[in-house]
């Protein structure tokens, strides 16, 4: 009888490229493949250690001279919407939610293109074509949903137009918002905030304790909105902790602020059976 030993995940580092959050900085990512039967367990375990998923890859910032990016999540049980967020909920009462399997559609891509062209025309995803978009949505080895939001039709429109979309992973302890986009012509609705608020509601209904928001970066205007949510935690110093006063965190830009890659990998906790030890 042949016994196959579990293979430990292999970690790699990307080549440096311009940082999308802090001007004049270079970013680098530590990543590993996400595939096979252990994919869900690996995703659950590494998400709790600041990793994020992109298709079949898990990654975490590992820049040579910068440790500014901090993974952020909301404690669902302790979250209380602010007055402004309550107004956002009220403004979007007419939106209808529809959670579907991870399958890309023409309506999604049309909305995605309008969003990028208006909000991120010079970003790293600006040239993404329909095939790359489909891969982003559909190439997932874990439990994933596409959460769509549609609005009532206006005069001359047929059906309920698609207004916002979020690609969402289902973890063992929460929802991970992989990527969201929305109608750029309806900024007055604060749709980006609304999608997060609705995911908090979904997690509460499902009994899941956290909503993972991706990375928060002190000093980055692009990421500043995440600090506006109550009960926010950040992954810093190898543990989750309340964010406290957002202004008390500084973007750490120093060559000694980042441990060597080998030490980082050695401290990563893997699911039982995948340590290779």
PDB file of C-alpha atoms in Angstrom:
ATOM      1  CA  UNK A   1       0.000   0.000   0.000  1.00  0.00           C
ATOM      2  CA  UNK A   2       1.363   3.430  -0.975  1.00  0.00           C
ATOM      3  CA  UNK A   3       0.980   6.347   1.402  1.00  0.00           C
ATOM      4  CA  UNK A   4       1.240   9.895   0.081  1.00  0.00           C
ATOM      5  CA  UNK A   5       2.664  12.436   2.507  1.00  0.00           C
ATOM      6  CA  UNK A   6       1.124  15.920   2.485  1.00  0.00           C
ATOM      7  CA  UNK A   7       3.184  18.481   0.633  1.00  0.00           C
ATOM      8  CA  UNK A   8       3.937  21.697   2.511  1.00  0.00           C
ATOM      9  CA  UNK A   9       3.047  24.906   0.636  1.00  0.00           C
ATOM     10  CA  UNK A  10       5.974  26.610  -1.049  1.00  0.00           C
ATOM     11  CA  UNK A  11       6.327  30.372  -0.603  1.00  0.00           C
ATOM     12  CA  UNK A  12       7.773  32.782  -3.162  1.00  0.00           C
ATOM     13  CA  UNK A  13       8.430  36.516  -3.448  1.00  0.00           C
ATOM     14  CA  UNK A  14       7.439  38.747  -6.358  1.00  0.00           C
ATOM     15  CA  UNK A  15       9.797  41.191  -8.031  1.00  0.00           C
ATOM     16  CA  UNK A  16       9.477  44.784  -6.749  1.00  0.00           C
ATOM     17  CA  UNK A  17       7.058  47.089  -8.551  1.00  0.00           C
ATOM     18  CA  UNK A  18       5.649  50.581  -7.847  1.00  0.00           C
ATOM     19  CA  UNK A  19       3.393  50.700  -4.797  1.00  0.00           C
ATOM     20  CA  UNK A  20      -0.253  51.600  -5.590  1.00  0.00           C
ATOM     21  CA  UNK A  21      -0.790  53.169  -2.149  1.00  0.00           C
ATOM     22  CA  UNK A  22       2.295  55.216  -1.227  1.00  0.00           C
ATOM     23  CA  UNK A  23       4.086  57.383  -3.771  1.00  0.00           C
ATOM     24  CA  UNK A  24       7.740  56.635  -4.327  1.00  0.00           C
ATOM     25  CA  UNK A  25       7.616  53.238  -2.670  1.00  0.00           C
ATOM     26  CA  UNK A  26       8.132  49.783  -4.167  1.00  0.00           C
ATOM     27  CA  UNK A  27       5.933  46.841  -3.228  1.00  0.00           C
ATOM     28  CA  UNK A  28       6.808  43.169  -2.986  1.00  0.00           C
ATOM     29  CA  UNK A  29       4.532  40.250  -2.122  1.00  0.00           C
ATOM     30  CA  UNK A  30       5.045  36.924  -0.381  1.00  0.00           C
ATOM     31  CA  UNK A  31       2.767  34.342  -2.002  1.00  0.00           C
ATOM     32  CA  UNK A  32       1.864  30.679  -2.283  1.00  0.00           C
ATOM     33  CA  UNK A  33      -0.361  28.603  -4.542  1.00  0.00           C
ATOM     34  CA  UNK A  34      -3.885  27.733  -3.458  1.00  0.00           C
ATOM     35  CA  UNK A  35      -4.940  24.431  -4.971  1.00  0.00           C
ATOM     36  CA  UNK A  36      -6.107  20.910  -4.310  1.00  0.00           C
ATOM     37  CA  UNK A  37      -8.009  19.452  -1.382  1.00  0.00           C
ATOM     38  CA  UNK A  38      -6.263  21.549   1.314  1.00  0.00           C
ATOM     39  CA  UNK A  39      -7.140  24.850  -0.425  1.00  0.00           C
ATOM     40  CA  UNK A  40      -9.969  25.874   1.908  1.00  0.00           C
ATOM     41  CA  UNK A  41      -8.073  25.006   5.082  1.00  0.00           C
ATOM     42  CA  UNK A  42      -5.002  26.864   3.852  1.00  0.00           C
ATOM     43  CA  UNK A  43      -7.070  29.903   2.873  1.00  0.00           C
ATOM     44  CA  UNK A  44      -8.841  29.956   6.245  1.00  0.00           C
ATOM     45  CA  UNK A  45      -5.594  29.621   8.192  1.00  0.00           C
ATOM     46  CA  UNK A  46      -3.539  32.159   6.246  1.00  0.00           C
ATOM     47  CA  UNK A  47      -6.361  34.706   6.067  1.00  0.00           C
ATOM     48  CA  UNK A  48      -6.128  34.878   9.861  1.00  0.00           C
ATOM     49  CA  UNK A  49      -2.452  35.832   9.393  1.00  0.00           C
ATOM     50  CA  UNK A  50      -2.966  38.760   7.052  1.00  0.00           C
ATOM     51  CA  UNK A  51      -3.004  36.944   3.700  1.00  0.00           C
ATOM     52  CA  UNK A  52      -5.428  37.727   0.872  1.00  0.00           C
ATOM     53  CA  UNK A  53      -6.629  35.656  -2.084  1.00  0.00           C
ATOM     54  CA  UNK A  54      -6.292  36.524  -5.778  1.00  0.00           C
ATOM     55  CA  UNK A  55      -7.605  33.689  -7.971  1.00  0.00           C
ATOM     56  CA  UNK A  56      -5.559  30.614  -6.955  1.00  0.00           C
ATOM     57  CA  UNK A  57      -2.867  32.540  -5.073  1.00  0.00           C
ATOM     58  CA  UNK A  58      -2.606  33.686  -1.456  1.00  0.00           C
ATOM     59  CA  UNK A  59      -0.398  36.719  -0.875  1.00  0.00           C
ATOM     60  CA  UNK A  60       0.748  39.130   1.800  1.00  0.00           C
ATOM     61  CA  UNK A  61       2.807  42.319   1.425  1.00  0.00           C
ATOM     62  CA  UNK A  62       6.467  41.744   2.186  1.00  0.00           C
ATOM     63  CA  UNK A  63       8.177  44.911   1.021  1.00  0.00           C
ATOM     64  CA  UNK A  64      11.923  45.258   1.521  1.00  0.00           C
ATOM     65  CA  UNK A  65      11.818  48.585   3.402  1.00  0.00           C
ATOM     66  CA  UNK A  66       8.169  49.121   4.311  1.00  0.00           C
ATOM     67  CA  UNK A  67       5.593  47.488   6.592  1.00  0.00           C
ATOM     68  CA  UNK A  68       2.762  49.962   6.120  1.00  0.00           C
ATOM     69  CA  UNK A  69       0.068  47.592   4.769  1.00  0.00           C
ATOM     70  CA  UNK A  70      -2.046  46.184   7.601  1.00  0.00           C
ATOM     71  CA  UNK A  71      -4.766  43.601   7.072  1.00  0.00           C
ATOM     72  CA  UNK A  72      -8.104  44.837   8.460  1.00  0.00           C
ATOM     73  CA  UNK A  73     -11.299  43.170   9.603  1.00  0.00           C
ATOM     74  CA  UNK A  74     -14.516  44.186  11.387  1.00  0.00           C
ATOM     75  CA  UNK A  75     -15.784  42.433  14.521  1.00  0.00           C
ATOM     76  CA  UNK A  76     -19.383  41.910  13.504  1.00  0.00           C
ATOM     77  CA  UNK A  77     -20.845  41.523  16.993  1.00  0.00           C
ATOM     78  CA  UNK A  78     -19.373  44.846  18.151  1.00  0.00           C
ATOM     79  CA  UNK A  79     -20.021  46.898  15.041  1.00  0.00           C
ATOM     80  CA  UNK A  80     -22.278  49.943  15.395  1.00  0.00           C
ATOM     81  CA  UNK A  81     -22.954  52.106  12.325  1.00  0.00           C
ATOM     82  CA  UNK A  82     -22.174  55.792  12.573  1.00  0.00           C
ATOM     83  CA  UNK A  83     -24.803  58.427  11.836  1.00  0.00           C
ATOM     84  CA  UNK A  84     -23.383  58.839   8.331  1.00  0.00           C
ATOM     85  CA  UNK A  85     -23.442  55.070   7.766  1.00  0.00           C
ATOM     86  CA  UNK A  86     -27.063  54.882   8.939  1.00  0.00           C
ATOM     87  CA  UNK A  87     -27.912  57.482   6.311  1.00  0.00           C
ATOM     88  CA  UNK A  88     -26.097  55.349   3.720  1.00  0.00           C
ATOM     89  CA  UNK A  89     -28.220  52.347   4.717  1.00  0.00           C
ATOM     90  CA  UNK A  90     -31.360  54.452   4.363  1.00  0.00           C
ATOM     91  CA  UNK A  91     -30.363  55.774   0.921  1.00  0.00           C
ATOM     92  CA  UNK A  92     -29.835  52.275  -0.414  1.00  0.00           C
ATOM     93  CA  UNK A  93     -32.979  50.593   0.885  1.00  0.00           C
ATOM     94  CA  UNK A  94     -34.238  50.147  -2.666  1.00  0.00           C
ATOM     95  CA  UNK A  95     -31.226  48.055  -3.722  1.00  0.00           C
ATOM     96  CA  UNK A  96     -31.808  44.332  -4.099  1.00  0.00           C
ATOM     97  CA  UNK A  97     -29.138  41.791  -3.169  1.00  0.00           C
ATOM     98  CA  UNK A  98     -28.531  38.611  -5.176  1.00  0.00           C
ATOM     99  CA  UNK A  99     -25.752  36.194  -4.170  1.00  0.00           C
ATOM    100  CA  UNK A 100     -24.732  33.903  -7.027  1.00  0.00           C
ATOM    101  CA  UNK A 101     -22.069  31.364  -7.906  1.00  0.00           C
ATOM    102  CA  UNK A 102     -18.726  32.815  -9.140  1.00  0.00           C
ATOM    103  CA  UNK A 103     -19.678  33.172 -12.780  1.00  0.00           C
ATOM    104  CA  UNK A 104     -18.760  36.273 -14.808  1.00  0.00           C
ATOM    105  CA  UNK A 105     -21.420  38.043 -16.894  1.00  0.00           C
ATOM    106  CA  UNK A 106     -21.432  40.749 -19.547  1.00  0.00           C
ATOM    107  CA  UNK A 107     -23.320  43.102 -17.200  1.00  0.00           C
ATOM    108  CA  UNK A 108     -20.673  42.636 -14.518  1.00  0.00           C
ATOM    109  CA  UNK A 109     -17.841  43.369 -16.926  1.00  0.00           C
ATOM    110  CA  UNK A 110     -19.595  46.455 -18.343  1.00  0.00           C
ATOM    111  CA  UNK A 111     -20.001  47.848 -14.821  1.00  0.00           C
ATOM    112  CA  UNK A 112     -16.427  46.877 -13.947  1.00  0.00           C
ATOM    113  CA  UNK A 113     -15.073  48.763 -16.987  1.00  0.00           C
ATOM    114  CA  UNK A 114     -17.067  51.887 -16.162  1.00  0.00           C
ATOM    115  CA  UNK A 115     -15.830  51.734 -12.580  1.00  0.00           C
ATOM    116  CA  UNK A 116     -12.175  51.354 -13.568  1.00  0.00           C
ATOM    117  CA  UNK A 117     -12.305  54.018 -16.288  1.00  0.00           C
ATOM    118  CA  UNK A 118     -13.818  56.497 -13.835  1.00  0.00           C
ATOM    119  CA  UNK A 119     -12.055  55.657 -10.578  1.00  0.00           C
ATOM    120  CA  UNK A 120      -8.822  53.777 -11.373  1.00  0.00           C
ATOM    121  CA  UNK A 121      -7.910  54.585 -14.972  1.00  0.00           C
ATOM    122  CA  UNK A 122      -4.192  54.527 -14.132  1.00  0.00           C
ATOM    123  CA  UNK A 123      -4.302  51.516 -11.797  1.00  0.00           C
ATOM    124  CA  UNK A 124      -2.822  48.074 -12.260  1.00  0.00           C
ATOM    125  CA  UNK A 125      -6.144  46.602 -13.413  1.00  0.00           C
ATOM    126  CA  UNK A 126      -6.936  49.313 -15.988  1.00  0.00           C
ATOM    127  CA  UNK A 127      -6.069  47.116 -18.968  1.00  0.00           C
ATOM    128  CA  UNK A 128      -7.947  44.020 -17.768  1.00  0.00           C
ATOM    129  CA  UNK A 129      -9.945  42.505 -20.634  1.00  0.00           C
ATOM    130  CA  UNK A 130     -13.074  40.383 -20.432  1.00  0.00           C
ATOM    131  CA  UNK A 131     -11.112  37.117 -20.278  1.00  0.00           C
ATOM    132  CA  UNK A 132      -8.941  38.335 -17.401  1.00  0.00           C
ATOM    133  CA  UNK A 133     -12.054  39.594 -15.645  1.00  0.00           C
ATOM    134  CA  UNK A 134     -13.684  36.178 -16.024  1.00  0.00           C
ATOM    135  CA  UNK A 135     -10.567  34.550 -14.569  1.00  0.00           C
ATOM    136  CA  UNK A 136     -10.671  36.915 -11.564  1.00  0.00           C
ATOM    137  CA  UNK A 137     -14.280  35.947 -10.870  1.00  0.00           C
ATOM    138  CA  UNK A 138     -14.295  32.262 -11.758  1.00  0.00           C
ATOM    139  CA  UNK A 139     -10.846  30.901 -10.866  1.00  0.00           C
ATOM    140  CA  UNK A 140     -11.381  30.065  -7.219  1.00  0.00           C
ATOM    141  CA  UNK A 141     -10.610  26.782  -5.451  1.00  0.00           C
ATOM    142  CA  UNK A 142     -12.668  27.707  -2.375  1.00  0.00           C
ATOM    143  CA  UNK A 143     -16.227  28.707  -1.465  1.00  0.00           C
ATOM    144  CA  UNK A 144     -16.851  31.994  -3.249  1.00  0.00           C
ATOM    145  CA  UNK A 145     -19.932  34.024  -4.111  1.00  0.00           C
ATOM    146  CA  UNK A 146     -20.600  36.995  -6.366  1.00  0.00           C
ATOM    147  CA  UNK A 147     -22.875  39.354  -4.460  1.00  0.00           C
ATOM    148  CA  UNK A 148     -24.767  41.600  -6.885  1.00  0.00           C
ATOM    149  CA  UNK A 149     -26.829  44.677  -6.069  1.00  0.00           C
ATOM    150  CA  UNK A 150     -29.440  46.019  -8.468  1.00  0.00           C
ATOM    151  CA  UNK A 151     -31.582  49.171  -8.345  1.00  0.00           C
ATOM    152  CA  UNK A 152     -35.111  49.984  -9.503  1.00  0.00           C
ATOM    153  CA  UNK A 153     -35.288  50.981 -13.190  1.00  0.00           C
ATOM    154  CA  UNK A 154     -35.549  54.617 -14.193  1.00  0.00           C
ATOM    155  CA  UNK A 155     -37.837  55.800 -17.027  1.00  0.00           C
ATOM    156  CA  UNK A 156     -36.771  54.126 -20.278  1.00  0.00           C
ATOM    157  CA  UNK A 157     -34.830  51.322 -18.545  1.00  0.00           C
ATOM    158  CA  UNK A 158     -35.822  47.683 -18.547  1.00  0.00           C
ATOM    159  CA  UNK A 159     -35.278  45.364 -15.638  1.00  0.00           C
ATOM    160  CA  UNK A 160     -33.225  46.254 -12.586  1.00  0.00           C
ATOM    161  CA  UNK A 161     -29.807  47.636 -13.626  1.00  0.00           C
ATOM    162  CA  UNK A 162     -26.726  46.207 -11.926  1.00  0.00           C
ATOM    163  CA  UNK A 163     -25.355  48.835  -9.521  1.00  0.00           C
ATOM    164  CA  UNK A 164     -22.645  47.164  -7.409  1.00  0.00           C
ATOM    165  CA  UNK A 165     -20.817  43.837  -7.255  1.00  0.00           C
ATOM    166  CA  UNK A 166     -18.569  42.164  -4.693  1.00  0.00           C
ATOM    167  CA  UNK A 167     -16.510  39.000  -5.119  1.00  0.00           C
ATOM    168  CA  UNK A 168     -16.723  37.418  -1.678  1.00  0.00           C
ATOM    169  CA  UNK A 169     -14.991  34.409  -0.125  1.00  0.00           C
ATOM    170  CA  UNK A 170     -16.635  32.439   2.666  1.00  0.00           C
ATOM    171  CA  UNK A 171     -14.118  31.653   5.405  1.00  0.00           C
ATOM    172  CA  UNK A 172     -14.632  29.523   8.479  1.00  0.00           C
ATOM    173  CA  UNK A 173     -14.732  32.683  10.614  1.00  0.00           C
ATOM    174  CA  UNK A 174     -16.123  35.324   8.288  1.00  0.00           C
ATOM    175  CA  UNK A 175     -16.547  36.880   4.880  1.00  0.00           C
ATOM    176  CA  UNK A 176     -13.555  38.109   2.902  1.00  0.00           C
ATOM    177  CA  UNK A 177     -14.332  40.905   0.448  1.00  0.00           C
ATOM    178  CA  UNK A 178     -11.928  40.044  -2.355  1.00  0.00           C
ATOM    179  CA  UNK A 179     -12.892  42.828  -4.763  1.00  0.00           C
ATOM    180  CA  UNK A 180     -15.853  45.177  -5.190  1.00  0.00           C
ATOM    181  CA  UNK A 181     -16.901  47.716  -7.796  1.00  0.00           C
ATOM    182  CA  UNK A 182     -19.939  49.911  -8.398  1.00  0.00           C
ATOM    183  CA  UNK A 183     -21.679  52.457 -10.604  1.00  0.00           C
ATOM    184  CA  UNK A 184     -19.384  55.532 -10.675  1.00  0.00           C
ATOM    185  CA  UNK A 185     -22.315  57.784 -11.641  1.00  0.00           C
ATOM    186  CA  UNK A 186     -24.003  57.227  -8.281  1.00  0.00           C
ATOM    187  CA  UNK A 187     -21.383  58.499  -5.865  1.00  0.00           C
ATOM    188  CA  UNK A 188     -24.109  60.138  -3.778  1.00  0.00           C
ATOM    189  CA  UNK A 189     -25.199  56.654  -2.682  1.00  0.00           C
ATOM    190  CA  UNK A 190     -21.783  55.834  -1.121  1.00  0.00           C
ATOM    191  CA  UNK A 191     -21.985  52.402  -2.705  1.00  0.00           C
ATOM    192  CA  UNK A 192     -18.521  51.288  -1.570  1.00  0.00           C
ATOM    193  CA  UNK A 193     -19.529  51.890   2.038  1.00  0.00           C
ATOM    194  CA  UNK A 194     -22.929  50.302   1.444  1.00  0.00           C
ATOM    195  CA  UNK A 195     -21.427  47.053   0.168  1.00  0.00           C
ATOM    196  CA  UNK A 196     -19.333  46.739   3.343  1.00  0.00           C
ATOM    197  CA  UNK A 197     -22.338  47.517   5.543  1.00  0.00           C
ATOM    198  CA  UNK A 198     -24.407  44.894   3.773  1.00  0.00           C
ATOM    199  CA  UNK A 199     -21.632  42.303   4.154  1.00  0.00           C
ATOM    200  CA  UNK A 200     -21.658  43.001   7.889  1.00  0.00           C
ATOM    201  CA  UNK A 201     -25.394  42.252   7.803  1.00  0.00           C
ATOM    202  CA  UNK A 202     -24.814  39.041   5.826  1.00  0.00           C
ATOM    203  CA  UNK A 203     -22.129  37.882   8.270  1.00  0.00           C
ATOM    204  CA  UNK A 204     -24.393  38.653  11.218  1.00  0.00           C
ATOM    205  CA  UNK A 205     -27.230  36.652   9.660  1.00  0.00           C
ATOM    206  CA  UNK A 206     -24.851  33.736   9.055  1.00  0.00           C
ATOM    207  CA  UNK A 207     -23.337  33.854  12.544  1.00  0.00           C
ATOM    208  CA  UNK A 208     -19.860  34.684  11.220  1.00  0.00           C
ATOM    209  CA  UNK A 209     -17.720  36.844  13.527  1.00  0.00           C
ATOM    210  CA  UNK A 210     -15.661  38.855  11.011  1.00  0.00           C
ATOM    211  CA  UNK A 211     -15.736  40.728   7.727  1.00  0.00           C
ATOM    212  CA  UNK A 212     -12.272  40.962   6.175  1.00  0.00           C
ATOM    213  CA  UNK A 213     -11.699  44.202   4.232  1.00  0.00           C
ATOM    214  CA  UNK A 214      -8.246  43.714   2.761  1.00  0.00           C
ATOM    215  CA  UNK A 215      -5.450  46.117   3.624  1.00  0.00           C
ATOM    216  CA  UNK A 216      -5.539  49.420   5.455  1.00  0.00           C
ATOM    217  CA  UNK A 217      -2.535  51.684   4.876  1.00  0.00           C
ATOM    218  CA  UNK A 218      -1.777  54.601   7.219  1.00  0.00           C
ATOM    219  CA  UNK A 219      -1.187  57.712   5.156  1.00  0.00           C
ATOM    220  CA  UNK A 220      -2.996  56.395   2.075  1.00  0.00           C
ATOM    221  CA  UNK A 221      -6.095  58.352   1.045  1.00  0.00           C
ATOM    222  CA  UNK A 222      -7.284  55.371  -1.014  1.00  0.00           C
ATOM    223  CA  UNK A 223      -7.495  53.196   2.101  1.00  0.00           C
ATOM    224  CA  UNK A 224      -8.614  55.826   4.612  1.00  0.00           C
ATOM    225  CA  UNK A 225     -12.312  54.956   4.413  1.00  0.00           C
ATOM    226  CA  UNK A 226     -11.773  51.605   6.154  1.00  0.00           C
ATOM    227  CA  UNK A 227     -10.841  53.346   9.399  1.00  0.00           C
ATOM    228  CA  UNK A 228     -14.340  54.884   9.496  1.00  0.00           C
ATOM    229  CA  UNK A 229     -15.890  51.559  10.538  1.00  0.00           C
ATOM    230  CA  UNK A 230     -16.273  50.813  14.218  1.00  0.00           C
ATOM    231  CA  UNK A 231     -14.974  47.573  15.773  1.00  0.00           C
ATOM    232  CA  UNK A 232     -12.112  47.537  13.267  1.00  0.00           C
ATOM    233  CA  UNK A 233      -9.086  45.328  13.938  1.00  0.00           C
ATOM    234  CA  UNK A 234      -5.709  45.323  12.215  1.00  0.00           C
ATOM    235  CA  UNK A 235      -3.124  42.549  11.945  1.00  0.00           C
ATOM    236  CA  UNK A 236       0.039  44.091  13.355  1.00  0.00           C
ATOM    237  CA  UNK A 237       3.038  42.582  15.078  1.00  0.00           C
ATOM    238  CA  UNK A 238       1.806  39.065  14.357  1.00  0.00           C
ATOM    239  CA  UNK A 239      -1.584  39.476  16.038  1.00  0.00           C
ATOM    240  CA  UNK A 240      -5.008  41.047  15.582  1.00  0.00           C
ATOM    241  CA  UNK A 241      -5.634  44.138  17.682  1.00  0.00           C
ATOM    242  CA  UNK A 242      -8.165  46.993  17.784  1.00  0.00           C
ATOM    243  CA  UNK A 243      -7.108  49.836  15.526  1.00  0.00           C
ATOM    244  CA  UNK A 244      -7.665  52.454  18.225  1.00  0.00           C
ATOM    245  CA  UNK A 245      -6.876  55.950  16.989  1.00  0.00           C
ATOM    246  CA  UNK A 246      -6.066  55.632  13.271  1.00  0.00           C
ATOM    247  CA  UNK A 247      -3.821  58.684  13.486  1.00  0.00           C
ATOM    248  CA  UNK A 248      -1.610  56.908  16.016  1.00  0.00           C
ATOM    249  CA  UNK A 249      -0.395  54.492  13.342  1.00  0.00           C
ATOM    250  CA  UNK A 250       2.381  55.589  11.048  1.00  0.00           C
ATOM    251  CA  UNK A 251       3.392  54.096   7.734  1.00  0.00           C
ATOM    252  CA  UNK A 252       6.561  52.295   8.818  1.00  0.00           C
ATOM    253  CA  UNK A 253       9.152  53.038   6.157  1.00  0.00           C
ATOM    254  CA  UNK A 254      12.479  51.702   7.307  1.00  0.00           C
ATOM    255  CA  UNK A 255      14.743  48.844   6.162  1.00  0.00           C
ATOM    256  CA  UNK A 256      14.779  47.399   9.685  1.00  0.00           C
ATOM    257  CA  UNK A 257      10.966  47.331   9.946  1.00  0.00           C
ATOM    258  CA  UNK A 258      10.741  44.148   7.868  1.00  0.00           C
ATOM    259  CA  UNK A 259      12.078  40.774   8.942  1.00  0.00           C
ATOM    260  CA  UNK A 260      13.991  38.625   6.427  1.00  0.00           C
ATOM    261  CA  UNK A 261      11.784  36.475   4.199  1.00  0.00           C
ATOM    262  CA  UNK A 262      13.051  33.236   5.754  1.00  0.00           C
ATOM    263  CA  UNK A 263      12.007  34.418   9.222  1.00  0.00           C
ATOM    264  CA  UNK A 264       8.604  35.516   7.956  1.00  0.00           C
ATOM    265  CA  UNK A 265       7.949  32.130   6.361  1.00  0.00           C
ATOM    266  CA  UNK A 266       9.185  30.253   9.438  1.00  0.00           C
ATOM    267  CA  UNK A 267       6.572  32.025  11.588  1.00  0.00           C
ATOM    268  CA  UNK A 268       3.625  31.236   9.307  1.00  0.00           C
ATOM    269  CA  UNK A 269       1.236  28.806  10.961  1.00  0.00           C
ATOM    270  CA  UNK A 270      -0.049  26.135   8.560  1.00  0.00           C
ATOM    271  CA  UNK A 271      -3.067  23.816   8.914  1.00  0.00           C
ATOM    272  CA  UNK A 272      -2.482  20.450  10.526  1.00  0.00           C
ATOM    273  CA  UNK A 273      -0.979  18.039   8.043  1.00  0.00           C
ATOM    274  CA  UNK A 274       0.539  20.726   5.805  1.00  0.00           C
ATOM    275  CA  UNK A 275       3.548  21.776   7.833  1.00  0.00           C
ATOM    276  CA  UNK A 276       5.838  19.275   6.161  1.00  0.00           C
ATOM    277  CA  UNK A 277       7.665  18.887   9.467  1.00  0.00           C
TER     278      UNK A 277
END
